[in-house]
Amino acid sequence: MTATTVPEAATGVLPRADGSAKYSHAGYIVTGSVNGPIEAQRRDEHPYEAHVDVIVRPAAGIGGTRERHLESILQSSLAQIILVKNFPRSLIQIVLQIEHSPENDYVNTKLVQANLNISIMPALFQTSVLALLSAGVPMKAIATATAVALSHQNGTKQTIVDPSPREVETAQSVHVLAFTSHDELLLAESEGHFTVNEWDDVYETARKVCCRPTTQKEGIAMVLDDEDASGPDMRHFVRSTMESKVATDLHWK
Amino acid sequence: MPREVEPSLNERQFVLQALQENLRLDGRELDQYRPLELNFGEEYGVADVTLGKTRVLAKATAEVTVPYTDRPLDGIFTIATELSPMTSPSFEVNRATETEVLLSRLLEKTVRRSGALDTESLCLVAGQKCWSVRVDVHVLSHDGNLIDAACFAVVAALRHFRKPDTSMDAGVLTVYTPAEREPVPLSWLHSPFCVTWSFFGEDGEFAVLDATWLEEQVRVGSCTVSLNKHGEICQIAKLGGTPVDAVSLLQCTSVALTKVKEFSELMDRRLTEDLKRRDKGGFMAQLKADNDR
C-alpha cells in the first residue's frame, strides 16, 4: 500500500446527503456526510443551540468504546467552531465512515481492538470540516488537524508528522493537534510519555503544518515553497479544495 | 429523527402514468439496469459498488476464533448490514429498521445459505480453532435497489478477499503475516446474485427491473430472485404486496438469468483486471536475473 503523503479530498461525493466529503491522507480514507440542521430528537434537543451529533463507523466490525471516545472528542471540538447558537432545537448530524486505514504488514490485525488509535483523528477531523463546508453549515472558523509522533532513536529526539502504524508503535508519544484559522489551538490529544518541553516542540511542529501563513505578494496570495518545511500545508490544502469546489459550483456562470 | 419524505400525489401519478406508457423517468427500458460499476480498494476484500446513485461498500475480514460447539467442523461466516444515518437521516444508530432487517435476511439467504462459501474449509483445528469471516456492508448512498447492489458488493468482496496463510506443524498452528507469506483466497463455490423486480399497476402487470428510490416508494410489490450464472435458483422472496401472475413470475426469472450472466461476466472481468494490476512483476519478474533462488 502506497500511503499518500499529499492529502487528497473530494466534496459532494454522496448525492443524497446535505454535504459530503471523501478525504485520504497518510493511508487513511474516510468518507463523511453532514445532514443539518434537521429536526432533533426530544432527548437531544437543546433550547438555545444545535446539537452536534458525530457518528464514527469503523471499516470492519461494529463500533465500540473506541469509536464512542473518538466521537466525544470530535463532537466537543466541532461544536466549538460550528455556530450552534444559530440553530436552536435542531441537530447537525455528522457521519464518518472509515473506508481504509493503513495496516502494519508485520502484524495480523485484530478486528476488535481495545486500545485507542488516535492517529486516525486528524483524518476524521479534516473530513468532518470539509463535509461541513460542503453542506454549507455556518462556522466561526475553519480548522486543520495533524498528528505528530515523538520518537527517541539512539539518543536523538525526532518528531514525525503523520506517522505510519509502525512508527506509532515504536514512538514514545503520539499527539493530535488541531488549530482554527485564527491560529488558535482547538484540540490537543496526547498519548504516551513526554515532558513539557517535548510537548512544546510538538506544538511548534504541528503549528507549522496547520497554520502556515500565506504570504501576500502584490495582492496575490502565494504559498511559501519552503525547502525545510516539514509535512503538508493543511490550511492551503483546505483552501484549494474549497476553491475547486466553488469553481465547479459556479461552472454554469 | 426526521421521517423520510414521501412522494407527493402528483409525483406518484406522474411516475405511474409514465410507466403505463412504458416510460421511466431516467429514460431506461423497463428491464434495464442503471450503469453498474465495481471498484476494488487498495487492500484485499474491499468492493465499492455504484449502481446509478446507489453506492455500497463491502469489506471482508477474517480472524481466528473458536467454532460453535454444535458445529465443530465449520468455520464462522457472518454478513453484517447496518444502515447508518449516512444512508438517510431517517435511519437511527443501533436501531434496525425494516429495510435493514429485510436486506440482511436476503443476503443471508442468498450468500450464506446457498453455500457460496465453503465453511468447512475455514476450519483449522476441529472444535478448537477456525476462521471467522465477516463481511461488513456499508451503504453510503441509497437510491433504490439496495438489495441487488449489496449482494453484488458482498460477492465481489468475498471473491477478492485473501485470508492470511496458515500451517499446522506438530499440533502448533501458525498464522502468517502478509509480510511472511502471501495471503490465500477463500474457497468459493459459486457466485449468487440478486435480481429484484418491482411491480406496478393495479394487478402488478408492469414488472420493472432496478427501481430507483422514487419508484420503490410507489410500487405495489416486489420480488427478489437469487440465482447464479448456471441458472440455479437460490431463493425467491416475494414479501407481501399485490399478488402477481405465476406466468409473469416465470418470465421474470428467465430475464433474471440473462442479467445474472451479465453480472458475473462483469465481476470476472473486473477481478482479472485487478489481479493484473496487483501482479506488477508478473512474468518479467520471474525472468529477472536477480531473482532470489
Tab-separated table of N, CA and C in Angstrom, chain A residues 81-165:
chain	number	residue	atom	x	y	z
A	81	ILE	N	-16.528	25.175	16.763
A	81	ILE	CA	-16.385	26.001	15.555
A	81	ILE	C	-17.691	26.186	14.788
A	82	ILE	N	-18.659	25.282	14.979
A	82	ILE	CA	-19.944	25.461	14.302
A	82	ILE	C	-20.731	26.528	15.064
A	83	LEU	N	-21.440	27.388	14.348
A	83	LEU	CA	-22.251	28.408	15.022
A	83	LEU	C	-23.542	27.749	15.516
A	84	VAL	N	-23.424	27.038	16.625
A	84	VAL	CA	-24.549	26.249	17.112
A	84	VAL	C	-25.704	27.119	17.605
A	85	LYS	N	-25.391	28.337	18.035
A	85	LYS	CA	-26.432	29.213	18.569
A	85	LYS	C	-27.400	29.666	17.483
A	86	ASN	N	-26.985	29.537	16.220
A	86	ASN	CA	-27.853	29.958	15.114
A	86	ASN	C	-29.031	29.013	14.901
A	87	PHE	N	-28.914	27.793	15.373
A	87	PHE	CA	-29.943	26.791	15.094
A	87	PHE	C	-30.422	26.136	16.377
A	88	PRO	N	-31.195	26.845	17.196
A	88	PRO	CA	-31.673	26.198	18.409
A	88	PRO	C	-32.626	25.048	18.101
A	89	ARG	N	-32.663	24.066	18.978
A	89	ARG	CA	-33.575	22.921	18.895
A	89	ARG	C	-33.373	22.054	17.661
A	90	SER	N	-32.222	22.182	17.020
A	90	SER	CA	-32.038	21.343	15.831
A	90	SER	C	-30.800	20.462	15.991
A	91	LEU	N	-30.551	19.700	14.964
A	91	LEU	CA	-29.489	18.707	15.024
A	91	LEU	C	-28.598	18.847	13.796
A	92	ILE	N	-27.305	18.794	14.003
A	92	ILE	CA	-26.364	18.721	12.885
A	92	ILE	C	-25.665	17.374	13.006
A	93	GLN	N	-25.943	16.531	12.027
A	93	GLN	CA	-25.508	15.149	12.139
A	93	GLN	C	-24.318	14.893	11.214
A	94	ILE	N	-23.237	14.427	11.789
A	94	ILE	CA	-22.022	14.160	11.017
A	94	ILE	C	-21.736	12.659	11.110
A	95	VAL	N	-21.714	11.993	9.975
A	95	VAL	CA	-21.414	10.565	9.958
A	95	VAL	C	-20.086	10.360	9.246
A	96	LEU	N	-19.165	9.683	9.915
A	96	LEU	CA	-17.838	9.459	9.346
A	96	LEU	C	-17.629	7.962	9.163
A	97	GLN	N	-17.475	7.570	7.928
A	97	GLN	CA	-17.271	6.155	7.627
A	97	GLN	C	-15.809	5.948	7.259
A	98	ILE	N	-15.111	5.178	8.086
A	98	ILE	CA	-13.718	4.863	7.775
A	98	ILE	C	-13.723	3.814	6.676
A	99	GLU	N	-13.040	4.094	5.567
A	99	GLU	CA	-13.028	3.135	4.464
A	99	GLU	C	-11.742	2.321	4.472
A	100	HIS	N	-10.684	2.948	4.851
A	100	HIS	CA	-9.403	2.240	4.830
A	100	HIS	C	-8.477	2.879	5.850
A	101	SER	N	-7.781	2.056	6.600
A	101	SER	CA	-6.745	2.593	7.469
A	101	SER	C	-5.468	1.806	7.198
A	102	PRO	N	-4.316	2.454	7.309
A	102	PRO	CA	-3.069	1.771	6.948
A	102	PRO	C	-2.825	0.581	7.858
A	103	GLU	N	-2.303	-0.477	7.277
A	103	GLU	CA	-2.078	-1.679	8.060
A	103	GLU	C	-0.598	-1.941	8.213
A	104	ASN	N	-0.281	-2.557	9.309
A	104	ASN	CA	1.085	-2.951	9.571
A	104	ASN	C	1.266	-4.352	9.010
A	105	ASP	N	2.123	-4.482	8.008
A	105	ASP	CA	2.295	-5.777	7.352
A	105	ASP	C	2.926	-6.826	8.265
A	106	TYR	N	3.536	-6.381	9.364
A	106	TYR	CA	4.253	-7.321	10.219
A	106	TYR	C	3.374	-7.880	11.330
A	107	VAL	N	2.148	-7.377	11.430
A	107	VAL	CA	1.235	-7.856	12.468
A	107	VAL	C	-0.085	-8.198	11.803
A	108	ASN	N	-0.712	-9.306	12.220
A	108	ASN	CA	-2.057	-9.607	11.736
A	108	ASN	C	-3.035	-8.767	12.535
A	109	THR	N	-3.855	-7.997	11.828
A	109	THR	CA	-4.749	-7.086	12.537
A	109	THR	C	-5.895	-7.853	13.189
A	110	LYS	N	-6.257	-7.389	14.348
A	110	LYS	CA	-7.413	-7.970	15.039
A	110	LYS	C	-8.599	-7.059	14.801
A	111	LEU	N	-9.768	-7.679	14.750
A	111	LEU	CA	-10.975	-6.916	14.450
A	111	LEU	C	-11.318	-5.978	15.602
A	112	VAL	N	-11.348	-6.520	16.796
A	112	VAL	CA	-11.723	-5.716	17.955
A	112	VAL	C	-10.456	-5.304	18.679
A	113	GLN	N	-10.190	-4.032	18.660
A	113	GLN	CA	-9.014	-3.541	19.349
A	113	GLN	C	-9.460	-2.616	20.462
A	114	ALA	N	-8.947	-2.889	21.648
A	114	ALA	CA	-9.384	-2.096	22.794
A	114	ALA	C	-8.659	-0.764	22.839
A	115	ASN	N	-7.409	-0.755	22.372
A	115	ASN	CA	-6.633	0.486	22.507
A	115	ASN	C	-7.083	1.540	21.506
A	116	LEU	N	-6.940	2.764	21.908
A	116	LEU	CA	-7.379	3.876	21.063
A	116	LEU	C	-6.287	4.204	20.055
A	117	ASN	N	-6.714	4.348	18.818
A	117	ASN	CA	-5.772	4.706	17.770
A	117	ASN	C	-5.984	6.178	17.464
A	118	ILE	N	-5.211	7.044	18.148
A	118	ILE	CA	-5.514	8.468	17.985
A	118	ILE	C	-4.951	9.020	16.690
A	119	SER	N	-4.091	8.267	16.007
A	119	SER	CA	-3.527	8.827	14.774
A	119	SER	C	-4.554	8.896	13.644
A	120	ILE	N	-5.736	8.298	13.835
A	120	ILE	CA	-6.785	8.407	12.820
A	120	ILE	C	-7.553	9.725	12.981
A	121	MET	N	-7.402	10.354	14.140
A	121	MET	CA	-8.226	11.519	14.444
A	121	MET	C	-8.074	12.676	13.446
A	122	PRO	N	-6.852	13.028	13.009
A	122	PRO	CA	-6.760	14.114	12.029
A	122	PRO	C	-7.576	13.854	10.765
A	123	ALA	N	-7.563	12.596	10.288
A	123	ALA	CA	-8.324	12.268	9.077
A	123	ALA	C	-9.817	12.460	9.318
A	124	LEU	N	-10.293	11.978	10.481
A	124	LEU	CA	-11.712	12.126	10.812
A	124	LEU	C	-12.077	13.598	10.945
A	125	PHE	N	-11.202	14.341	11.602
A	125	PHE	CA	-11.455	15.751	11.852
A	125	PHE	C	-11.501	16.540	10.544
A	126	GLN	N	-10.510	16.275	9.689
A	126	GLN	CA	-10.445	17.010	8.434
A	126	GLN	C	-11.619	16.673	7.531
A	127	THR	N	-12.036	15.408	7.533
A	127	THR	CA	-13.199	15.012	6.730
A	127	THR	C	-14.439	15.743	7.204
A	128	SER	N	-14.621	15.821	8.529
A	128	SER	CA	-15.841	16.466	9.020
A	128	SER	C	-15.842	17.953	8.702
A	129	VAL	N	-14.662	18.602	8.771
A	129	VAL	CA	-14.608	20.030	8.429
A	129	VAL	C	-14.967	20.233	6.960
A	130	LEU	N	-14.409	19.373	6.087
A	130	LEU	CA	-14.696	19.510	4.652
A	130	LEU	C	-16.159	19.217	4.345
A	131	ALA	N	-16.723	18.216	5.027
A	131	ALA	CA	-18.128	17.878	4.806
A	131	ALA	C	-19.031	19.002	5.303
A	132	LEU	N	-18.649	19.615	6.433
A	132	LEU	CA	-19.422	20.743	6.959
A	132	LEU	C	-19.385	21.920	5.980
A	133	LEU	N	-18.225	22.154	5.394
A	133	LEU	CA	-18.094	23.230	4.401
A	133	LEU	C	-18.951	22.912	3.180
A	134	SER	N	-18.951	21.633	2.800
A	134	SER	CA	-19.726	21.226	1.627
A	134	SER	C	-21.224	21.358	1.885
A	135	ALA	N	-21.632	21.142	3.149
A	135	ALA	CA	-23.051	21.261	3.496
A	135	ALA	C	-23.462	22.709	3.715
A	136	GLY	N	-22.482	23.591	3.764
A	136	GLY	CA	-22.800	24.997	3.975
A	136	GLY	C	-23.263	25.305	5.384
A	137	VAL	N	-22.765	24.569	6.356
A	137	VAL	CA	-23.104	24.836	7.751
A	137	VAL	C	-22.261	26.031	8.220
A	138	PRO	N	-22.896	27.077	8.774
A	138	PRO	CA	-22.118	28.250	9.185
A	138	PRO	C	-21.128	27.917	10.298
A	139	MET	N	-19.900	28.384	10.121
A	139	MET	CA	-18.861	28.091	11.104
A	139	MET	C	-18.109	29.369	11.458
A	140	LYS	N	-17.595	29.410	12.675
A	140	LYS	CA	-16.801	30.542	13.142
A	140	LYS	C	-15.474	30.596	12.416
A	141	ALA	N	-14.899	29.422	12.250
A	141	ALA	CA	-13.564	29.324	11.664
A	141	ALA	C	-13.426	27.957	11.020
A	142	ILE	N	-12.426	27.846	10.187
A	142	ILE	CA	-12.115	26.550	9.595
A	142	ILE	C	-10.959	25.965	10.396
A	143	ALA	N	-10.970	24.670	10.577
A	143	ALA	CA	-9.915	24.079	11.394
A	143	ALA	C	-9.101	23.082	10.585
A	144	THR	N	-7.852	22.937	10.993
A	144	THR	CA	-6.968	21.945	10.374
A	144	THR	C	-6.339	21.121	11.492
A	145	ALA	N	-6.062	19.863	11.206
A	145	ALA	CA	-5.541	18.980	12.249
A	145	ALA	C	-4.374	18.171	11.714
A	146	THR	N	-3.531	17.749	12.622
A	146	THR	CA	-2.413	16.887	12.232
A	146	THR	C	-1.995	15.989	13.396
A	147	ALA	N	-1.314	14.922	13.060
A	147	ALA	CA	-0.793	14.014	14.085
A	147	ALA	C	0.733	14.103	14.072
A	148	VAL	N	1.296	14.115	15.257
A	148	VAL	CA	2.754	14.183	15.379
A	148	VAL	C	3.200	13.101	16.349
A	149	ALA	N	4.212	12.350	15.981
A	149	ALA	CA	4.760	11.333	16.881
A	149	ALA	C	6.155	11.756	17.320
A	150	LEU	N	6.465	11.453	18.566
A	150	LEU	CA	7.801	11.742	19.108
A	150	LEU	C	8.501	10.417	19.314
A	151	SER	N	9.682	10.268	18.740
A	151	SER	CA	10.382	9.014	18.987
A	151	SER	C	11.836	9.291	19.321
A	152	HIS	N	12.391	8.449	20.165
A	152	HIS	CA	13.796	8.555	20.541
A	152	HIS	C	14.539	7.456	19.833
A	153	GLN	N	15.447	7.847	18.961
A	153	GLN	CA	16.244	6.828	18.291
A	153	GLN	C	17.701	7.114	18.529
A	154	ASN	N	18.396	6.144	19.040
A	154	ASN	CA	19.782	6.242	19.519
A	154	ASN	C	20.117	7.629	20.087
A	155	GLY	N	19.328	8.005	21.061
A	155	GLY	CA	19.642	9.217	21.814
A	155	GLY	C	19.135	10.512	21.210
A	156	THR	N	18.706	10.481	19.937
A	156	THR	CA	18.241	11.730	19.332
A	156	THR	C	16.722	11.739	19.261
A	157	LYS	N	16.195	12.895	19.581
A	157	LYS	CA	14.740	13.054	19.531
A	157	LYS	C	14.324	13.345	18.100
A	158	GLN	N	13.162	12.859	17.743
A	158	GLN	CA	12.705	13.043	16.375
A	158	GLN	C	11.207	13.260	16.386
A	159	THR	N	10.752	14.279	15.676
A	159	THR	CA	9.305	14.467	15.551
A	159	THR	C	8.889	14.019	14.154
A	160	ILE	N	7.877	13.147	14.100
A	160	ILE	CA	7.397	12.618	12.817
A	160	ILE	C	5.979	13.134	12.597
A	161	VAL	N	5.763	13.821	11.483
A	161	VAL	CA	4.420	14.291	11.135
A	161	VAL	C	3.718	13.167	10.376
A	162	ASP	N	2.439	12.937	10.688
A	162	ASP	CA	1.624	11.875	10.090
A	162	ASP	C	2.331	10.521	10.144
A	163	PRO	N	2.511	9.980	11.342
A	163	PRO	CA	3.265	8.738	11.467
A	163	PRO	C	2.510	7.541	10.887
A	164	SER	N	3.261	6.557	10.404
A	164	SER	CA	2.672	5.303	9.921
A	164	SER	C	2.408	4.420	11.143
A	165	PRO	N	1.578	3.346	10.989
A	165	PRO	CA	1.288	2.491	12.154
A	165	PRO	C	2.547	1.944	12.819
